[in-house]
mmCIF file of C-alpha atoms in Angstrom:
data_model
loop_
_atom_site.group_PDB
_atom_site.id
_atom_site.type_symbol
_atom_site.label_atom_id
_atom_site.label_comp_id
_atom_site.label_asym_id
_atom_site.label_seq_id
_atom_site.Cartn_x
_atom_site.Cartn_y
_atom_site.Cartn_z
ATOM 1 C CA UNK F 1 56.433 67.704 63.512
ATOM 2 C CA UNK F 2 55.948 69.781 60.454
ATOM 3 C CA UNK F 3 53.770 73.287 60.366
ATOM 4 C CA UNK F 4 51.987 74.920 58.165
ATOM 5 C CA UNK F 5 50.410 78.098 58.224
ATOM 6 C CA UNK F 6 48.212 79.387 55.360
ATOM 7 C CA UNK F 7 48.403 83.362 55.541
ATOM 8 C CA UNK F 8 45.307 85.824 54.570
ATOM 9 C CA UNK F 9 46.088 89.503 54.953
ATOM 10 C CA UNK F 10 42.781 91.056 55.135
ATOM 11 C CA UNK F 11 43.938 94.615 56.489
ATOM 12 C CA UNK F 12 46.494 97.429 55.060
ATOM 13 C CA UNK F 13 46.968 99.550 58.265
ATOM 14 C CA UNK F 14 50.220 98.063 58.745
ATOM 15 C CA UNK F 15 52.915 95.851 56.695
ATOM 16 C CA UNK F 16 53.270 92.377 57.526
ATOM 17 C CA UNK F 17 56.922 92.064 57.146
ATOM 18 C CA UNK F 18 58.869 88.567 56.662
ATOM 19 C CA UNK F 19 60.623 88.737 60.196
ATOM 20 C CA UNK F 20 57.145 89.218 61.487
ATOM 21 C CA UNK F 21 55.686 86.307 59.352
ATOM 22 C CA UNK F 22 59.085 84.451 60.860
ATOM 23 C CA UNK F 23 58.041 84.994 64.586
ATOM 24 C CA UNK F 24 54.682 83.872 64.267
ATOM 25 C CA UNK F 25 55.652 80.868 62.880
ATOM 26 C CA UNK F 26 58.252 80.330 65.738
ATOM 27 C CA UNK F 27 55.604 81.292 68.112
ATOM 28 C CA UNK F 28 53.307 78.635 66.633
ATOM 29 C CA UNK F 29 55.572 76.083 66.325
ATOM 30 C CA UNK F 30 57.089 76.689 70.162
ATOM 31 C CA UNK F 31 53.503 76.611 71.112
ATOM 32 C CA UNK F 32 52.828 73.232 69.389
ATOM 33 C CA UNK F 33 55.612 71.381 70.877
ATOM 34 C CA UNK F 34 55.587 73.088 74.152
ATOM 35 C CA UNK F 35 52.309 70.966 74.088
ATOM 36 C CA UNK F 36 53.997 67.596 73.071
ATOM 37 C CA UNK F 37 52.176 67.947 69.668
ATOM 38 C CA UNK F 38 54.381 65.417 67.425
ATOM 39 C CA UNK F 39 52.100 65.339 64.372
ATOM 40 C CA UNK F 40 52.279 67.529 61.509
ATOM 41 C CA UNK F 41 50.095 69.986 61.338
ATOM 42 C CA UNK F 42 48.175 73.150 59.841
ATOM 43 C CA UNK F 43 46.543 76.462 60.887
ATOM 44 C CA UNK F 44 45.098 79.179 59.362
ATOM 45 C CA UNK F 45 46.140 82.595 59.942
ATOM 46 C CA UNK F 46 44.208 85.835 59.319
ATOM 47 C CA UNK F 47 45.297 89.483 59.862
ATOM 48 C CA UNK F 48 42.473 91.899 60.086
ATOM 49 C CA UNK F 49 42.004 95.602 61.672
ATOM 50 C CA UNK F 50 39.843 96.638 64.099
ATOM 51 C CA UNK F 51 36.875 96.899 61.965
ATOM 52 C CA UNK F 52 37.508 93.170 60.277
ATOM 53 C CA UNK F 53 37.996 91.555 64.155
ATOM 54 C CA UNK F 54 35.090 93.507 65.872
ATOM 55 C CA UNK F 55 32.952 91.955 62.902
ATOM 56 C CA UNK F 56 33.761 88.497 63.396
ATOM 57 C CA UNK F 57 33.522 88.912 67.316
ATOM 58 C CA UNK F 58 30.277 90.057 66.539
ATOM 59 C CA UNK F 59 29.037 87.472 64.476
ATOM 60 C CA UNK F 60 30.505 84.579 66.117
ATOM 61 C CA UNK F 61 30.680 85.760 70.092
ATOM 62 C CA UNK F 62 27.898 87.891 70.316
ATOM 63 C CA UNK F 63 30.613 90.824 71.269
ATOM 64 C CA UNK F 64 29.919 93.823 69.729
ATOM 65 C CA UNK F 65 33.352 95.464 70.104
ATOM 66 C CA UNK F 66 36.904 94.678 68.784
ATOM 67 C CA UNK F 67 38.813 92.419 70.147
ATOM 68 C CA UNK F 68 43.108 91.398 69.520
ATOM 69 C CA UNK F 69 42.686 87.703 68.601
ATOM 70 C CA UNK F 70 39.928 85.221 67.764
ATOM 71 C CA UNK F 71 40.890 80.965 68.107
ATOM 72 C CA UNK F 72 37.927 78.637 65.533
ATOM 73 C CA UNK F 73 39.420 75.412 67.102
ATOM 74 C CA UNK F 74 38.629 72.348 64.492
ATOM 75 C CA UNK F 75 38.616 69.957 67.606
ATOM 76 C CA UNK F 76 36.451 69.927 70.228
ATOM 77 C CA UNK F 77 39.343 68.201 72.639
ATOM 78 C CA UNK F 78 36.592 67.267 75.507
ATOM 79 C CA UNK F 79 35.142 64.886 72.636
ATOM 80 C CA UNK F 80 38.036 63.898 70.941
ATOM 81 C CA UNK F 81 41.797 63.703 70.444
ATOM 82 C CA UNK F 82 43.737 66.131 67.974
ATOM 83 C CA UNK F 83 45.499 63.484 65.513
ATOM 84 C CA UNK F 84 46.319 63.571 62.156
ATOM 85 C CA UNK F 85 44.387 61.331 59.726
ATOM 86 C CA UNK F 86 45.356 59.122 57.126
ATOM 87 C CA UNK F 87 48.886 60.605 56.946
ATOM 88 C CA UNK F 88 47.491 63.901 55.936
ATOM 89 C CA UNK F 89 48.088 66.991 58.549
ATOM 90 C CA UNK F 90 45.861 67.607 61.572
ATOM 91 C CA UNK F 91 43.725 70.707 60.728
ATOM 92 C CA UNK F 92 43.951 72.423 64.121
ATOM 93 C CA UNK F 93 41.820 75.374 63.031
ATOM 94 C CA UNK F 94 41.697 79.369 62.465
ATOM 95 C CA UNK F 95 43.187 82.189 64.065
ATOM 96 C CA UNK F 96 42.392 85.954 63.515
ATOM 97 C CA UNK F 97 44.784 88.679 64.779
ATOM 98 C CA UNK F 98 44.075 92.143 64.653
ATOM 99 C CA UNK F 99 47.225 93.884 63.725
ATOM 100 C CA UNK F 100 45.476 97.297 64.392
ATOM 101 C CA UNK F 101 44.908 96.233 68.035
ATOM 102 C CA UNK F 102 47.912 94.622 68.654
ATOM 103 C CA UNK F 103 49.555 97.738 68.022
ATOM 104 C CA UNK F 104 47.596 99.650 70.609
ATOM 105 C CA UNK F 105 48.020 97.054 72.878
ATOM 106 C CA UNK F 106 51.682 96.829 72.785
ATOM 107 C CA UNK F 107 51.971 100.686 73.048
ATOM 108 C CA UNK F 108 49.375 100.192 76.044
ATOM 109 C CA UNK F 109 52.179 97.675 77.807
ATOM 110 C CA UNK F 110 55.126 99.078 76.834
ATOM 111 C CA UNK F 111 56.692 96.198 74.589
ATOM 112 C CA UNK F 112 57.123 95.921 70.829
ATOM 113 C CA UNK F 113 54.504 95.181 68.097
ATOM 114 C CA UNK F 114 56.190 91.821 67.348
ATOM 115 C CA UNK F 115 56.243 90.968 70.856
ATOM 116 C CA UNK F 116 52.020 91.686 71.244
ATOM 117 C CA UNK F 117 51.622 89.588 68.196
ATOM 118 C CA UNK F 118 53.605 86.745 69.270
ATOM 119 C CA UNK F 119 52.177 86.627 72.638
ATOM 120 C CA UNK F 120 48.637 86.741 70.619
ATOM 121 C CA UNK F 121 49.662 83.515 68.293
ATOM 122 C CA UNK F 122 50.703 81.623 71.271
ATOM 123 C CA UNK F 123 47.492 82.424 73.300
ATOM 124 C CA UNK F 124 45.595 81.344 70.244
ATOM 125 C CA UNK F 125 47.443 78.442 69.281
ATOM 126 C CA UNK F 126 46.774 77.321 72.930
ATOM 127 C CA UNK F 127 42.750 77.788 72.477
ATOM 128 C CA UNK F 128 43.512 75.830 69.177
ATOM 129 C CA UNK F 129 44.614 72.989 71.464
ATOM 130 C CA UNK F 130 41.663 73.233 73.907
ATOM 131 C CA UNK F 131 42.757 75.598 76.649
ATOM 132 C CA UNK F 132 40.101 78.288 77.440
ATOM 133 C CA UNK F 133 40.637 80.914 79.916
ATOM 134 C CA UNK F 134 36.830 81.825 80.501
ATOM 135 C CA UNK F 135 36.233 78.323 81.602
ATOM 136 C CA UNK F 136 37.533 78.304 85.221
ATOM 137 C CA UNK F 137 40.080 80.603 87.205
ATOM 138 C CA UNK F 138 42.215 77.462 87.384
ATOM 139 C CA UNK F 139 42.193 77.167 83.501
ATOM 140 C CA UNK F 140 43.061 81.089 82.937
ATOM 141 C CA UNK F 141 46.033 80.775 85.530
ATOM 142 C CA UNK F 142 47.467 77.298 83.924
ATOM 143 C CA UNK F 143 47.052 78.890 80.964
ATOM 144 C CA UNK F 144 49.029 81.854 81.833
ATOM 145 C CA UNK F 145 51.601 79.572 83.010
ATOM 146 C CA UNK F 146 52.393 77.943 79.298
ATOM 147 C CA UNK F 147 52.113 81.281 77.771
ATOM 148 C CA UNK F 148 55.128 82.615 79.757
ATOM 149 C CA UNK F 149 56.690 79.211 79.115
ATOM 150 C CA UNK F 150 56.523 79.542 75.505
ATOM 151 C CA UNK F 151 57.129 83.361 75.313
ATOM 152 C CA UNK F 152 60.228 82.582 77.813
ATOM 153 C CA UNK F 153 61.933 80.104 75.429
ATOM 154 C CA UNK F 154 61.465 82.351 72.473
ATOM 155 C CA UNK F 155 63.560 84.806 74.333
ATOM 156 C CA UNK F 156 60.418 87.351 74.594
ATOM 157 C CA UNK F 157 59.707 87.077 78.209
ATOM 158 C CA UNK F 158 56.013 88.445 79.429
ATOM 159 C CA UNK F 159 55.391 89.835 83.227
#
């Protein structure tokens, strides 16, 4: 499986360093094949602030407040299969992380910044794939379950 992540920087509260670019891709790609995805593949990845998230939230939820991450899935999985087509990449979709937020957040729990914003690519890459915690309790907790996984073998355990 090959990855590819197109990166937009949309926010300059705080610097988006190369390690930091490295972990999200780890935390992408641990994601993917925690999942069994064997296909290339390619995301988008946007970091906003506050401001930048609570807009889209708005526009596209209905949520008029800001939120730490936002998943556009490309495939609606209870129609159809992700696959790649025609040799080219499967487009799995967007994801929007507010860097601003994540910050709080991991001051909030007590872990580092890169840590929060790991945790956040995994949880989104997971939506990506079709998991939704609001469905069902039974979703949120199996969903829990693969986060912990994936943060676990990328050495940045979650409680």
């Amino acid at each position: 499986m090959k990855l590819t992540i197109e990166v937009s920087n949309e926010q300059d509260k705080i610097e988006v360093t190369d390690a930091l670019s490295d972990l999200v891709f780890r935390a992408a790609e641990a994601a993917l094949l925690s999942e069994g995805v064997d296909f290339d593949c390619e995301l988008s990845l946007t970091y906003t602030d506050n401001a930048g998230i609570r807009a889209l939230n708005s526009e596209y939820r209905g949520k008029d407040a800001a939120t730490d991450v936002l998943s556009f899935p490309m495939f609606d999985t209870a129609a159809e299969d992700i696959c790649a087509v025609d040799g080219e990449p499967a487009v799995l979709g967007d994801i929007v992380i507010s860097l601003e937020r994540a910050a709080e957040q991991a001051e909030t729990y007590g872990h580092s910044f890169e840590r929060e914003v790991a945790f956040l690519c995994v949880h989104s890459v997971l939506h990506l794939l079709g998991y939704d915690h609001e469905r069902s309790e039974d979703e949120d907790k199996l969903m829990r379950e693969k986060q912990r996984a994936v943060m676990r073998a990328l050495g940045l355990e979650i409680q």
